[in-house]
PDB file of C-alpha atoms in Angstrom:
ATOM      1  CA  LEU U   1      19.191   5.307  25.999  1.00 66.00           C
ATOM      2  CA  THR U   2      21.634   4.192  23.285  1.00 66.00           C
ATOM      3  CA  THR U   3      25.393   3.808  23.300  1.00 59.00           C
ATOM      4  CA  SER U   4      27.835   2.920  20.544  1.00 59.00           C
ATOM      5  CA  THR U   5      31.264   1.351  20.193  1.00 53.00           C
ATOM      6  CA  PRO U   6      33.995   2.304  17.685  1.00 51.00           C
ATOM      7  CA  SER U   7      32.662  -0.370  15.310  1.00 53.00           C
ATOM      8  CA  SER U   8      29.383   1.610  15.095  1.00 60.00           C
ATOM      9  CA  THR U   9      27.382  -1.103  16.839  1.00 70.00           C
ATOM     10  CA  SER U  10      24.549   0.451  18.833  1.00 78.00           C
ATOM     11  CA  MET U  11      23.289  -0.938  22.112  1.00 84.00           C
ATOM     12  CA  PHE U  12      19.972  -0.057  23.739  1.00 90.00           C
ATOM     13  CA  VAL U  13      19.646   0.015  27.528  1.00 92.00           C
ATOM     14  CA  LEU U  14      16.177  -0.058  29.075  1.00 92.00           C
ATOM     15  CA  LEU U  15      15.745   2.166  32.136  1.00 93.00           C
ATOM     16  CA  LYS U  16      12.316   1.382  33.525  1.00 92.00           C
ATOM     17  CA  GLY U  17      10.611   4.334  35.173  1.00 90.00           C
ATOM     18  CA  ALA U  18      13.527   6.729  34.629  1.00 92.00           C
ATOM     19  CA  THR U  19      12.956  10.345  33.621  1.00 93.00           C
ATOM     20  CA  LYS U  20      14.850  12.056  30.819  1.00 94.00           C
ATOM     21  CA  GLU U  21      17.245  13.689  33.293  1.00 94.00           C
ATOM     22  CA  GLN U  22      17.909  10.398  35.066  1.00 95.00           C
ATOM     23  CA  ALA U  23      18.475   8.626  31.745  1.00 95.00           C
ATOM     24  CA  PHE U  24      21.144  11.120  30.680  1.00 95.00           C
ATOM     25  CA  LYS U  25      22.884  10.841  34.047  1.00 95.00           C
ATOM     26  CA  ILE U  26      22.883   7.030  34.047  1.00 95.00           C
ATOM     27  CA  GLY U  27      23.934   6.906  30.399  1.00 93.00           C
ATOM     28  CA  ASN U  28      26.985   9.064  30.995  1.00 93.00           C
ATOM     29  CA  GLU U  29      27.929   6.999  34.057  1.00 94.00           C
ATOM     30  CA  ILE U  30      27.686   3.736  32.074  1.00 93.00           C
ATOM     31  CA  ALA U  31      29.810   5.142  29.231  1.00 92.00           C
ATOM     32  CA  GLU U  32      32.503   6.403  31.612  1.00 93.00           C
ATOM     33  CA  ALA U  33      32.612   3.151  33.603  1.00 94.00           C
ATOM     34  CA  VAL U  34      32.909   0.922  30.523  1.00 91.00           C
ATOM     35  CA  THR U  35      35.544   3.169  28.942  1.00 92.00           C
ATOM     36  CA  ALA U  36      37.612   3.153  32.161  1.00 93.00           C
ATOM     37  CA  THR U  37      37.683  -0.652  32.317  1.00 93.00           C
ATOM     38  CA  ASN U  38      38.967  -1.068  28.751  1.00 91.00           C
ATOM     39  CA  PRO U  39      42.402  -0.219  27.308  1.00 90.00           C
ATOM     40  CA  LYS U  40      42.764   2.730  24.967  1.00 86.00           C
ATOM     41  CA  PRO U  41      41.563   3.495  22.337  1.00 87.00           C
ATOM     42  CA  VAL U  42      38.414   1.501  23.247  1.00 86.00           C
ATOM     43  CA  LYS U  43      35.725   3.989  24.179  1.00 88.00           C
ATOM     44  CA  LEU U  44      32.006   3.651  24.764  1.00 88.00           C
ATOM     45  CA  LYS U  45      30.089   6.705  23.559  1.00 89.00           C
ATOM     46  CA  PHE U  46      26.760   7.723  25.029  1.00 91.00           C
ATOM     47  CA  GLU U  47      24.637   8.990  22.131  1.00 91.00           C
ATOM     48  CA  LYS U  48      21.022   9.798  22.923  1.00 94.00           C
ATOM     49  CA  VAL U  49      17.869   9.072  24.855  1.00 95.00           C
ATOM     50  CA  TYR U  50      14.624   7.829  23.327  1.00 95.00           C
ATOM     51  CA  LEU U  51      11.507   8.730  25.278  1.00 93.00           C
ATOM     52  CA  PRO U  52       9.257   6.987  24.386  1.00 93.00           C
ATOM     53  CA  CYS U  53      10.561   4.304  22.037  1.00 94.00           C
ATOM     54  CA  VAL U  54       9.381   1.193  20.193  1.00 94.00           C
ATOM     55  CA  LEU U  55      11.872  -1.519  19.240  1.00 93.00           C
ATOM     56  CA  GLN U  56      10.208  -3.583  16.527  1.00 92.00           C
ATOM     57  CA  THR U  57      13.009  -5.911  15.404  1.00 89.00           C
ATOM     58  CA  LYS U  58      16.740  -5.723  14.846  1.00 87.00           C
ATOM     59  CA  LYS U  59      17.573  -2.415  13.121  1.00 89.00           C
ATOM     60  CA  ARG U  60      13.915  -1.410  13.108  1.00 93.00           C
ATOM     61  CA  TYR U  61      12.903   1.069  15.762  1.00 94.00           C
ATOM     62  CA  VAL U  62      11.260   4.445  16.273  1.00 96.00           C
ATOM     63  CA  GLY U  63      11.108   6.959  19.084  1.00 96.00           C
ATOM     64  CA  TYR U  64      11.261  10.556  20.237  1.00 96.00           C
ATOM     65  CA  MET U  65      14.977  11.366  20.341  1.00 96.00           C
ATOM     66  CA  TYR U  66      16.827  13.652  22.759  1.00 96.00           C
ATOM     67  CA  GLU U  67      20.530  14.212  22.061  1.00 94.00           C
ATOM     68  CA  SER U  68      21.209  16.559  24.964  1.00 93.00           C
ATOM     69  CA  LEU U  69      19.744  17.306  28.362  1.00 92.00           C
ATOM     70  CA  ASP U  70      18.960  20.883  27.296  1.00 93.00           C
ATOM     71  CA  GLN U  71      16.895  19.788  24.278  1.00 94.00           C
ATOM     72  CA  LYS U  72      13.282  20.777  24.910  1.00 92.00           C
ATOM     73  CA  GLU U  73      11.447  19.352  21.888  1.00 94.00           C
ATOM     74  CA  PRO U  74      12.145  15.767  20.796  1.00 95.00           C
ATOM     75  CA  VAL U  75      12.911  14.694  17.232  1.00 96.00           C
ATOM     76  CA  PHE U  76      10.908  11.900  15.611  1.00 96.00           C
ATOM     77  CA  ASP U  77      13.594   9.369  14.698  1.00 95.00           C
ATOM     78  CA  ALA U  78      12.849   6.140  12.821  1.00 95.00           C
ATOM     79  CA  LYS U  79      15.099   3.468  11.375  1.00 93.00           C
ATOM     80  CA  GLY U  80      14.137   0.620   9.053  1.00 92.00           C
ATOM     81  CA  ILE U  81      10.355   1.031   9.240  1.00 94.00           C
ATOM     82  CA  GLU U  82       7.941   2.196   6.546  1.00 93.00           C
ATOM     83  CA  THR U  83       8.066   5.858   7.569  1.00 93.00           C
ATOM     84  CA  VAL U  84      11.583   6.123   6.117  1.00 92.00           C
ATOM     85  CA  ARG U  85      11.420   3.494   3.378  1.00 88.00           C
ATOM     86  CA  ARG U  86      10.708   4.341  -0.266  1.00 85.00           C
ATOM     87  CA  ASP U  87       9.278   1.036  -1.484  1.00 87.00           C
ATOM     88  CA  GLY U  88       5.702   1.859  -0.442  1.00 90.00           C
ATOM     89  CA  CYS U  89       3.213   4.576  -1.289  1.00 95.00           C
ATOM     90  CA  PRO U  90       3.173   7.893   0.632  1.00 95.00           C
ATOM     91  CA  ALA U  91      -0.132   7.075   2.343  1.00 96.00           C
ATOM     92  CA  VAL U  92       1.508   4.191   4.216  1.00 96.00           C
ATOM     93  CA  SER U  93       4.312   6.282   5.708  1.00 96.00           C
ATOM     94  CA  LYS U  94       2.024   9.215   6.525  1.00 96.00           C
ATOM     95  CA  ILE U  95      -0.583   7.121   8.332  1.00 97.00           C
ATOM     96  CA  LEU U  96       2.025   5.076  10.203  1.00 97.00           C
ATOM     97  CA  GLU U  97       3.993   8.130  11.328  1.00 97.00           C
ATOM     98  CA  ARG U  98       0.895   9.990  12.484  1.00 97.00           C
ATOM     99  CA  SER U  99      -0.353   6.904  14.350  1.00 97.00           C
ATOM    100  CA  ILE U 100       2.958   6.505  16.188  1.00 97.00           C
ATOM    101  CA  LYS U 101       3.044  10.192  17.113  1.00 97.00           C
ATOM    102  CA  LEU U 102      -0.508   9.981  18.462  1.00 97.00           C
ATOM    103  CA  LEU U 103       0.497   7.008  20.593  1.00 96.00           C
ATOM    104  CA  PHE U 104       3.608   8.764  21.910  1.00 96.00           C
ATOM    105  CA  GLU U 105       1.871  12.053  22.665  1.00 95.00           C
ATOM    106  CA  THR U 106      -1.490  10.891  24.013  1.00 95.00           C
ATOM    107  CA  ARG U 107      -0.784   7.337  25.252  1.00 93.00           C
ATOM    108  CA  ASP U 108      -4.414   6.760  24.216  1.00 95.00           C
ATOM    109  CA  ILE U 109      -4.913   3.856  21.815  1.00 96.00           C
ATOM    110  CA  SER U 110      -8.543   4.875  21.209  1.00 96.00           C
ATOM    111  CA  GLN U 111      -7.391   8.067  19.492  1.00 97.00           C
ATOM    112  CA  VAL U 112      -5.050   6.051  17.291  1.00 97.00           C
ATOM    113  CA  LYS U 113      -7.927   3.721  16.423  1.00 97.00           C
ATOM    114  CA  GLN U 114     -10.194   6.609  15.431  1.00 96.00           C
ATOM    115  CA  PHE U 115      -7.481   8.115  13.239  1.00 97.00           C
ATOM    116  CA  VAL U 116      -6.701   4.830  11.464  1.00 97.00           C
ATOM    117  CA  GLN U 117     -10.376   4.098  10.856  1.00 96.00           C
ATOM    118  CA  ARG U 118     -10.915   7.584   9.405  1.00 96.00           C
ATOM    119  CA  GLN U 119      -8.005   7.130   7.022  1.00 97.00           C
ATOM    120  CA  CYS U 120      -9.156   3.664   5.940  1.00 96.00           C
ATOM    121  CA  ALA U 121     -12.677   4.968   5.328  1.00 95.00           C
ATOM    122  CA  LYS U 122     -11.222   7.821   3.293  1.00 95.00           C
ATOM    123  CA  VAL U 123      -9.397   5.374   1.031  1.00 95.00           C
ATOM    124  CA  LEU U 124     -12.399   3.050   0.725  1.00 94.00           C
ATOM    125  CA  ASP U 125     -14.690   5.966  -0.144  1.00 92.00           C
ATOM    126  CA  GLY U 126     -12.356   7.069  -2.926  1.00 91.00           C
ATOM    127  CA  ARG U 127     -11.548  10.380  -1.224  1.00 92.00           C
ATOM    128  CA  ALA U 128      -7.813   9.752  -0.890  1.00 94.00           C
ATOM    129  CA  SER U 129      -5.383  11.550  -3.165  1.00 94.00           C
ATOM    130  CA  MET U 130      -4.045   9.428  -6.014  1.00 95.00           C
ATOM    131  CA  GLN U 131      -0.632  10.932  -5.358  1.00 95.00           C
ATOM    132  CA  ASP U 132      -0.640   9.394  -1.878  1.00 96.00           C
ATOM    133  CA  LEU U 133      -1.528   5.990  -3.355  1.00 96.00           C
ATOM    134  CA  THR U 134       1.097   6.010  -6.105  1.00 96.00           C
ATOM    135  CA  PHE U 135       4.085   3.684  -5.906  1.00 96.00           C
ATOM    136  CA  ALA U 136       7.384   4.579  -7.555  1.00 94.00           C
ATOM    137  CA  LYS U 137       9.835   1.752  -8.168  1.00 91.00           C
ATOM    138  CA  GLU U 138      13.253   2.035  -9.754  1.00 91.00           C
ATOM    139  CA  TYR U 139      13.718   0.729 -13.294  1.00 92.00           C
ATOM    140  CA  ARG U 140      16.975  -1.227 -13.560  1.00 90.00           C
ATOM    141  CA  GLY U 141      17.032  -1.757 -17.315  1.00 89.00           C
ATOM    142  CA  SER U 142      15.448  -4.535 -19.378  1.00 82.00           C
ATOM    143  CA  GLY U 143      18.570  -6.700 -19.216  1.00 84.00           C
ATOM    144  CA  SER U 144      18.804  -6.597 -15.411  1.00 88.00           C
ATOM    145  CA  TYR U 145      15.711  -8.683 -14.701  1.00 87.00           C
ATOM    146  CA  ARG U 146      15.507 -12.457 -14.786  1.00 87.00           C
ATOM    147  CA  PRO U 147      13.193 -14.011 -17.407  1.00 86.00           C
ATOM    148  CA  GLY U 148       9.576 -14.024 -16.294  1.00 83.00           C
ATOM    149  CA  ALA U 149      10.136 -11.452 -13.536  1.00 87.00           C
ATOM    150  CA  CYS U 150       6.887  -9.886 -12.303  1.00 89.00           C
ATOM    151  CA  VAL U 151       8.089  -6.369 -11.565  1.00 91.00           C
ATOM    152  CA  PRO U 152       5.651  -3.443 -11.977  1.00 91.00           C
ATOM    153  CA  ALA U 153       8.300  -1.083 -13.362  1.00 91.00           C
ATOM    154  CA  LEU U 154       9.306  -3.669 -15.970  1.00 90.00           C
ATOM    155  CA  GLU U 155       5.704  -4.570 -16.834  1.00 91.00           C
ATOM    156  CA  LEU U 156       4.706  -0.942 -17.411  1.00 92.00           C
ATOM    157  CA  THR U 157       7.864  -0.326 -19.426  1.00 91.00           C
ATOM    158  CA  ARG U 158       7.020  -3.245 -21.707  1.00 89.00           C
ATOM    159  CA  ARG U 159       3.533  -1.863 -22.267  1.00 90.00           C
ATOM    160  CA  MET U 160       4.856   1.609 -23.030  1.00 90.00           C
ATOM    161  CA  MET U 161       7.524   0.279 -25.393  1.00 89.00           C
ATOM    162  CA  ALA U 162       4.925  -1.785 -27.237  1.00 89.00           C
ATOM    163  CA  TYR U 163       3.315   1.544 -28.089  1.00 86.00           C
ATOM    164  CA  ASP U 164       6.519   3.517 -28.630  1.00 88.00           C
ATOM    165  CA  ARG U 165      10.037   2.180 -28.026  1.00 87.00           C
ATOM    166  CA  ARG U 166      11.251   5.679 -27.200  1.00 89.00           C
ATOM    167  CA  LEU U 167       9.205   5.640 -23.980  1.00 87.00           C
ATOM    168  CA  GLU U 168      11.641   3.345 -22.146  1.00 90.00           C
ATOM    169  CA  PRO U 169      12.694   4.995 -18.838  1.00 90.00           C
ATOM    170  CA  ARG U 170      16.331   5.626 -18.074  1.00 92.00           C
ATOM    171  CA  VAL U 171      18.133   3.173 -15.811  1.00 91.00           C
ATOM    172  CA  GLY U 172      17.617   4.274 -12.222  1.00 90.00           C
ATOM    173  CA  GLU U 173      14.510   6.297 -13.023  1.00 92.00           C
ATOM    174  CA  ARG U 174      11.499   5.641 -10.807  1.00 93.00           C
ATOM    175  CA  VAL U 175       8.374   4.450 -12.606  1.00 94.00           C
ATOM    176  CA  PRO U 176       5.095   5.524 -10.930  1.00 95.00           C
ATOM    177  CA  TYR U 177       2.133   3.160 -10.851  1.00 96.00           C
ATOM    178  CA  VAL U 178      -1.118   2.426  -9.027  1.00 97.00           C
ATOM    179  CA  VAL U 179      -3.166  -0.738  -8.478  1.00 96.00           C
ATOM    180  CA  VAL U 180      -6.720  -0.970  -9.834  1.00 95.00           C
ATOM    181  CA  TYR U 181      -9.626  -3.359  -9.378  1.00 94.00           C
ATOM    182  CA  GLY U 182      -9.717  -6.506 -11.490  1.00 91.00           C
ATOM    183  CA  LEU U 183     -11.427  -9.844 -11.848  1.00 88.00           C
ATOM    184  CA  PRO U 184     -10.881 -12.280  -8.949  1.00 86.00           C
ATOM    185  CA  GLY U 185      -7.903 -14.510  -9.592  1.00 88.00           C
ATOM    186  CA  VAL U 186      -6.145 -12.071 -11.911  1.00 90.00           C
ATOM    187  CA  PRO U 187      -2.444 -11.746 -10.955  1.00 92.00           C
ATOM    188  CA  LEU U 188      -1.585  -8.492  -9.234  1.00 92.00           C
ATOM    189  CA  ILE U 189       0.978  -7.639 -11.912  1.00 93.00           C
ATOM    190  CA  GLN U 190      -1.888  -7.311 -14.409  1.00 93.00           C
ATOM    191  CA  LEU U 191      -3.626  -4.743 -12.225  1.00 95.00           C
ATOM    192  CA  VAL U 192      -0.842  -2.152 -12.223  1.00 95.00           C
ATOM    193  CA  ARG U 193      -1.508   0.978 -14.256  1.00 95.00           C
ATOM    194  CA  ARG U 194       0.148   4.310 -14.821  1.00 95.00           C
ATOM    195  CA  PRO U 195      -1.618   7.132 -12.931  1.00 94.00           C
ATOM    196  CA  MET U 196      -2.346   8.860 -16.231  1.00 93.00           C
ATOM    197  CA  GLU U 197      -4.251   5.790 -17.457  1.00 93.00           C
ATOM    198  CA  VAL U 198      -6.560   5.932 -14.431  1.00 93.00           C
ATOM    199  CA  LEU U 199      -7.190   9.635 -14.968  1.00 92.00           C
ATOM    200  CA  GLN U 200      -7.988   9.134 -18.643  1.00 91.00           C
ATOM    201  CA  GLU U 201     -10.097   5.966 -18.290  1.00 89.00           C
ATOM    202  CA  PRO U 202     -13.190   6.419 -16.051  1.00 87.00           C
ATOM    203  CA  ALA U 203     -13.766   2.650 -15.950  1.00 89.00           C
ATOM    204  CA  LEU U 204     -10.542   2.105 -13.981  1.00 92.00           C
ATOM    205  CA  ARG U 205     -10.776   2.547 -10.210  1.00 93.00           C
ATOM    206  CA  LEU U 206      -8.094   2.358  -7.562  1.00 95.00           C
ATOM    207  CA  ASN U 207      -8.206  -0.912  -5.647  1.00 96.00           C
ATOM    208  CA  ALA U 208      -9.048   0.498  -2.220  1.00 95.00           C
ATOM    209  CA  THR U 209      -9.308  -2.938  -0.602  1.00 94.00           C
ATOM    210  CA  TYR U 210      -5.778  -3.812  -1.706  1.00 96.00           C
ATOM    211  CA  TYR U 211      -4.354  -0.533  -0.441  1.00 97.00           C
ATOM    212  CA  VAL U 212      -5.985  -0.875   2.981  1.00 96.00           C
ATOM    213  CA  THR U 213      -5.486  -4.596   3.653  1.00 96.00           C
ATOM    214  CA  LYS U 214      -2.132  -5.150   1.920  1.00 96.00           C
ATOM    215  CA  GLN U 215      -0.335  -1.830   2.275  1.00 96.00           C
ATOM    216  CA  ILE U 216      -1.672   0.365   5.090  1.00 97.00           C
ATOM    217  CA  LEU U 217      -2.661  -2.129   7.789  1.00 97.00           C
ATOM    218  CA  PRO U 218       0.296  -4.610   7.792  1.00 97.00           C
ATOM    219  CA  PRO U 219       2.924  -2.020   8.914  1.00 96.00           C
ATOM    220  CA  LEU U 220       0.524  -0.775  11.585  1.00 97.00           C
ATOM    221  CA  ALA U 221      -0.110  -4.340  12.726  1.00 97.00           C
ATOM    222  CA  ARG U 222       3.620  -5.078  13.058  1.00 95.00           C
ATOM    223  CA  MET U 223       4.021  -1.994  15.215  1.00 95.00           C
ATOM    224  CA  PHE U 224       0.949  -2.202  17.436  1.00 96.00           C
ATOM    225  CA  GLN U 225       0.921  -5.951  17.976  1.00 95.00           C
ATOM    226  CA  LEU U 226       3.860  -5.319  20.320  1.00 94.00           C
ATOM    227  CA  ILE U 227       1.382  -3.767  22.754  1.00 93.00           C
ATOM    228  CA  GLY U 228      -1.329  -6.353  22.119  1.00 94.00           C
ATOM    229  CA  VAL U 229      -3.465  -4.381  19.659  1.00 95.00           C
ATOM    230  CA  ASP U 230      -5.150  -6.069  16.685  1.00 96.00           C
ATOM    231  CA  VAL U 231      -5.240  -3.392  13.998  1.00 96.00           C
ATOM    232  CA  PHE U 232      -7.128  -5.582  11.520  1.00 96.00           C
ATOM    233  CA  SER U 233     -10.067  -5.759  13.941  1.00 96.00           C
ATOM    234  CA  TRP U 234     -10.380  -1.973  13.573  1.00 96.00           C
ATOM    235  CA  TYR U 235     -10.849  -2.473   9.846  1.00 95.00           C
ATOM    236  CA  GLN U 236     -13.447  -5.206  10.408  1.00 94.00           C
ATOM    237  CA  GLU U 237     -15.465  -2.792  12.555  1.00 93.00           C
ATOM    238  CA  LEU U 238     -15.804  -0.305   9.709  1.00 90.00           C
ATOM    239  CA  PRO U 239     -19.183  -0.215   7.949  1.00 85.00           C
ATOM    240  CA  ARG U 240     -18.995  -1.960   4.609  1.00 73.00           C
ATOM    241  CA  VAL U 241     -18.582   0.618   1.873  1.00 58.00           C
ATOM    242  CA  SER U 242     -20.327  -0.169  -1.397  1.00 54.00           C
ATOM    243  CA  THR U 243     -18.113   0.199  -4.440  1.00 48.00           C
ATOM    244  CA  ARG U 244     -21.174   0.742  -6.629  1.00 48.00           C
ATOM    245  CA  LYS U 245     -21.191   4.062  -8.451  1.00 45.00           C
ATOM    246  CA  ASN U 246     -24.940   3.852  -8.987  1.00 42.00           C
ATOM    247  CA  LYS U 247     -26.892   1.426  -6.838  1.00 37.00           C
ATOM    248  CA  HIS U 248     -29.640   1.181  -9.467  1.00 35.00           C
ATOM    249  CA  GLN U 249     -27.215   0.381 -12.253  1.00 35.00           C
ATOM    250  CA  ASN U 250     -27.680  -3.001 -13.945  1.00 35.00           C
ATOM    251  CA  LEU U 251     -24.590  -5.002 -14.721  1.00 38.00           C
ATOM    252  CA  ILE U 252     -23.993  -7.795 -17.166  1.00 39.00           C
ATOM    253  CA  PHE U 253     -23.585 -11.452 -16.271  1.00 42.00           C
ATOM    254  CA  ILE U 254     -22.941 -14.145 -18.842  1.00 41.00           C
ATOM    255  CA  LYS U 255     -23.540 -17.828 -18.208  1.00 41.00           C
ATOM    256  CA  SER U 256     -21.773 -19.609 -20.994  1.00 40.00           C
ATOM    257  CA  THR U 257     -19.676 -22.631 -21.840  1.00 40.00           C
ATOM    258  CA  THR U 258     -17.550 -20.417 -24.073  1.00 43.00           C
ATOM    259  CA  LYS U 259     -13.940 -20.309 -22.948  1.00 43.00           C
ATOM    260  CA  LYS U 260     -13.523 -17.950 -20.014  1.00 46.00           C
ATOM    261  CA  THR U 261     -10.497 -16.228 -21.521  1.00 49.00           C
ATOM    262  CA  HIS U 262     -12.422 -15.460 -24.708  1.00 51.00           C
ATOM    263  CA  PHE U 263     -15.310 -14.017 -22.709  1.00 52.00           C
ATOM    264  CA  ILE U 264     -13.026 -11.838 -20.568  1.00 51.00           C
ATOM    265  CA  GLN U 265     -11.272 -10.496 -23.656  1.00 52.00           C
ATOM    266  CA  ILE U 266     -14.591  -9.538 -25.282  1.00 52.00           C
ATOM    267  CA  LEU U 267     -15.807  -7.988 -22.045  1.00 54.00           C
ATOM    268  CA  HIS U 268     -12.588  -5.990 -21.737  1.00 52.00           C
ATOM    269  CA  ASN U 269     -12.730  -4.735 -25.322  1.00 53.00           C
ATOM    270  CA  TYR U 270     -16.281  -3.456 -24.903  1.00 49.00           C
ATOM    271  CA  ARG U 271     -16.108  -2.343 -21.266  1.00 49.00           C
ATOM    272  CA  HIS U 272     -16.642   1.310 -22.230  1.00 49.00           C
ATOM    273  CA  HIS U 273     -20.297   0.440 -22.987  1.00 44.00           C
ATOM    274  CA  ILE U 274     -20.979  -0.830 -19.474  1.00 45.00           C
ATOM    275  CA  HIS U 275     -22.082   2.535 -18.083  1.00 45.00           C
ATOM    276  CA  SER U 276     -23.186   4.300 -21.248  1.00 45.00           C
ATOM    277  CA  ASN U 277     -25.347   1.735 -23.022  1.00 49.00           C
ATOM    278  CA  SER U 278     -25.903  -1.668 -21.414  1.00 52.00           C
ATOM    279  CA  ALA U 279     -28.401  -2.727 -24.096  1.00 56.00           C
ATOM    280  CA  LYS U 280     -25.811  -2.116 -26.804  1.00 55.00           C
ATOM    281  CA  LEU U 281     -23.248  -4.139 -24.860  1.00 55.00           C
ATOM    282  CA  ILE U 282     -25.667  -7.084 -24.640  1.00 57.00           C
ATOM    283  CA  THR U 283     -26.210  -6.928 -28.396  1.00 60.00           C
ATOM    284  CA  VAL U 284     -22.474  -6.860 -29.062  1.00 57.00           C
ATOM    285  CA  LEU U 285     -21.770  -9.758 -26.712  1.00 57.00           C
ATOM    286  CA  ARG U 286     -24.582 -11.862 -28.173  1.00 58.00           C
ATOM    287  CA  ARG U 287     -23.245 -11.338 -31.672  1.00 58.00           C
ATOM    288  CA  ARG U 288     -19.614 -11.967 -30.763  1.00 55.00           C
ATOM    289  CA  LEU U 289     -20.253 -14.975 -28.533  1.00 54.00           C
ATOM    290  CA  GLY U 290     -22.934 -16.333 -30.841  1.00 54.00           C
ATOM    291  CA  ALA U 291     -20.445 -16.438 -33.689  1.00 47.00           C
ATOM    292  CA  THR U 292     -18.326 -18.909 -31.721  1.00 45.00           C
ATOM    293  CA  SER U 293     -21.190 -20.956 -30.243  1.00 43.00           C
ATOM    294  CA  ARG U 294     -22.518 -23.900 -32.207  1.00 45.00           C
ATOM    295  CA  GLY U 295     -24.491 -26.880 -30.983  1.00 44.00           C
ATOM    296  CA  LYS U 296     -26.505 -27.498 -27.837  1.00 42.00           C
ATOM    297  CA  ASN U 297     -23.480 -27.611 -25.541  1.00 41.00           C
ATOM    298  CA  LYS U 298     -22.290 -24.154 -26.540  1.00 41.00           C
ATOM    299  CA  THR U 299     -25.373 -22.075 -25.892  1.00 40.00           C
ATOM    300  CA  PHE U 300     -25.191 -19.027 -23.672  1.00 42.00           C
ATOM    301  CA  LYS U 301     -27.482 -16.779 -21.721  1.00 46.00           C
ATOM    302  CA  ILE U 302     -27.109 -13.067 -21.014  1.00 43.00           C
ATOM    303  CA  THR U 303     -29.065 -11.510 -18.167  1.00 43.00           C
ATOM    304  CA  ARG U 304     -29.027  -8.318 -16.148  1.00 39.00           C
ATOM    305  CA  ILE U 305     -28.117  -8.780 -12.501  1.00 31.00           C
ATOM    306  CA  LYS U 306     -26.565  -6.836  -9.672  1.00 33.00           C
ATOM    307  CA  SER U 307     -23.098  -8.207  -9.057  1.00 36.00           C
ATOM    308  CA  GLU U 308     -20.262  -6.802  -6.976  1.00 35.00           C
ATOM    309  CA  PHE U 309     -18.031  -9.269  -8.825  1.00 35.00           C
ATOM    310  CA  TYR U 310     -18.107  -7.262 -12.041  1.00 38.00           C
ATOM    311  CA  GLU U 311     -18.318  -3.906 -10.305  1.00 37.00           C
ATOM    312  CA  ASN U 312     -14.859  -4.535  -8.902  1.00 37.00           C
ATOM    313  CA  TYR U 313     -13.611  -5.106 -12.426  1.00 37.00           C
ATOM    314  CA  PHE U 314     -15.249  -2.102 -14.028  1.00 35.00           C
TER     315      PHE U 314
END
């Protein structure tokens, strides 16, 4: 049960083993006793009963709320956790809320595990809706960010304005973006894309591993570790999902002493050939890299191999 003082400070009281009816009775008795022992206008107000309830940290809690003894159906009430926050993608809040409700209603952690694993597999298989995986962060204006700030809304705005300065969002407008696969070691800020870019460019794929391990599982872990459950172990139990679109597809690997940045730029510029005409891509890369390679120490070799490394990029 929760009570509050005139300064709007809430206090939770744990009543082990009490029913809803007993909690309301004890709560009213506590409020009356505390009010009677203090001079006016000090008054302790009994607010509501949570049954069940999870207290995560200060100002972060969730539970089924009853505001009166006659209330039959509880209200899902959450404060400070990802189900009510707007800084994540919708998939995070939906999966977390459904997982908590399953725990409250069934008291069976195995059902929660099955649900979470199904949702993770759905994201990894590419069956999740892009709308559920889209972030939307507020744009504060170009002059409101410190120099060198790595903010997705600012980064996308810069890219759009480089194409057309009239595309700058209004201050306070939310800029949608998603995260795609990229080369290992590439900063996350370089992997953000507008949803329309992903729809128009078949080579871009949503970074399912990032969404599962960095967005979906951490909020679940913070919640369920309170009852001794390791949510990340559920993810480790999932069968490894291949990100390969065609398991017989040959990919390109270049072993070269040419500068890595130069190679990546060439590979990026000609990435649209990777699925349509690999032989043509090899010819292009040989010509472009060969033009910059002179002497024995700058030779290069292009071969066809199967590599998950480049699949994650393309």
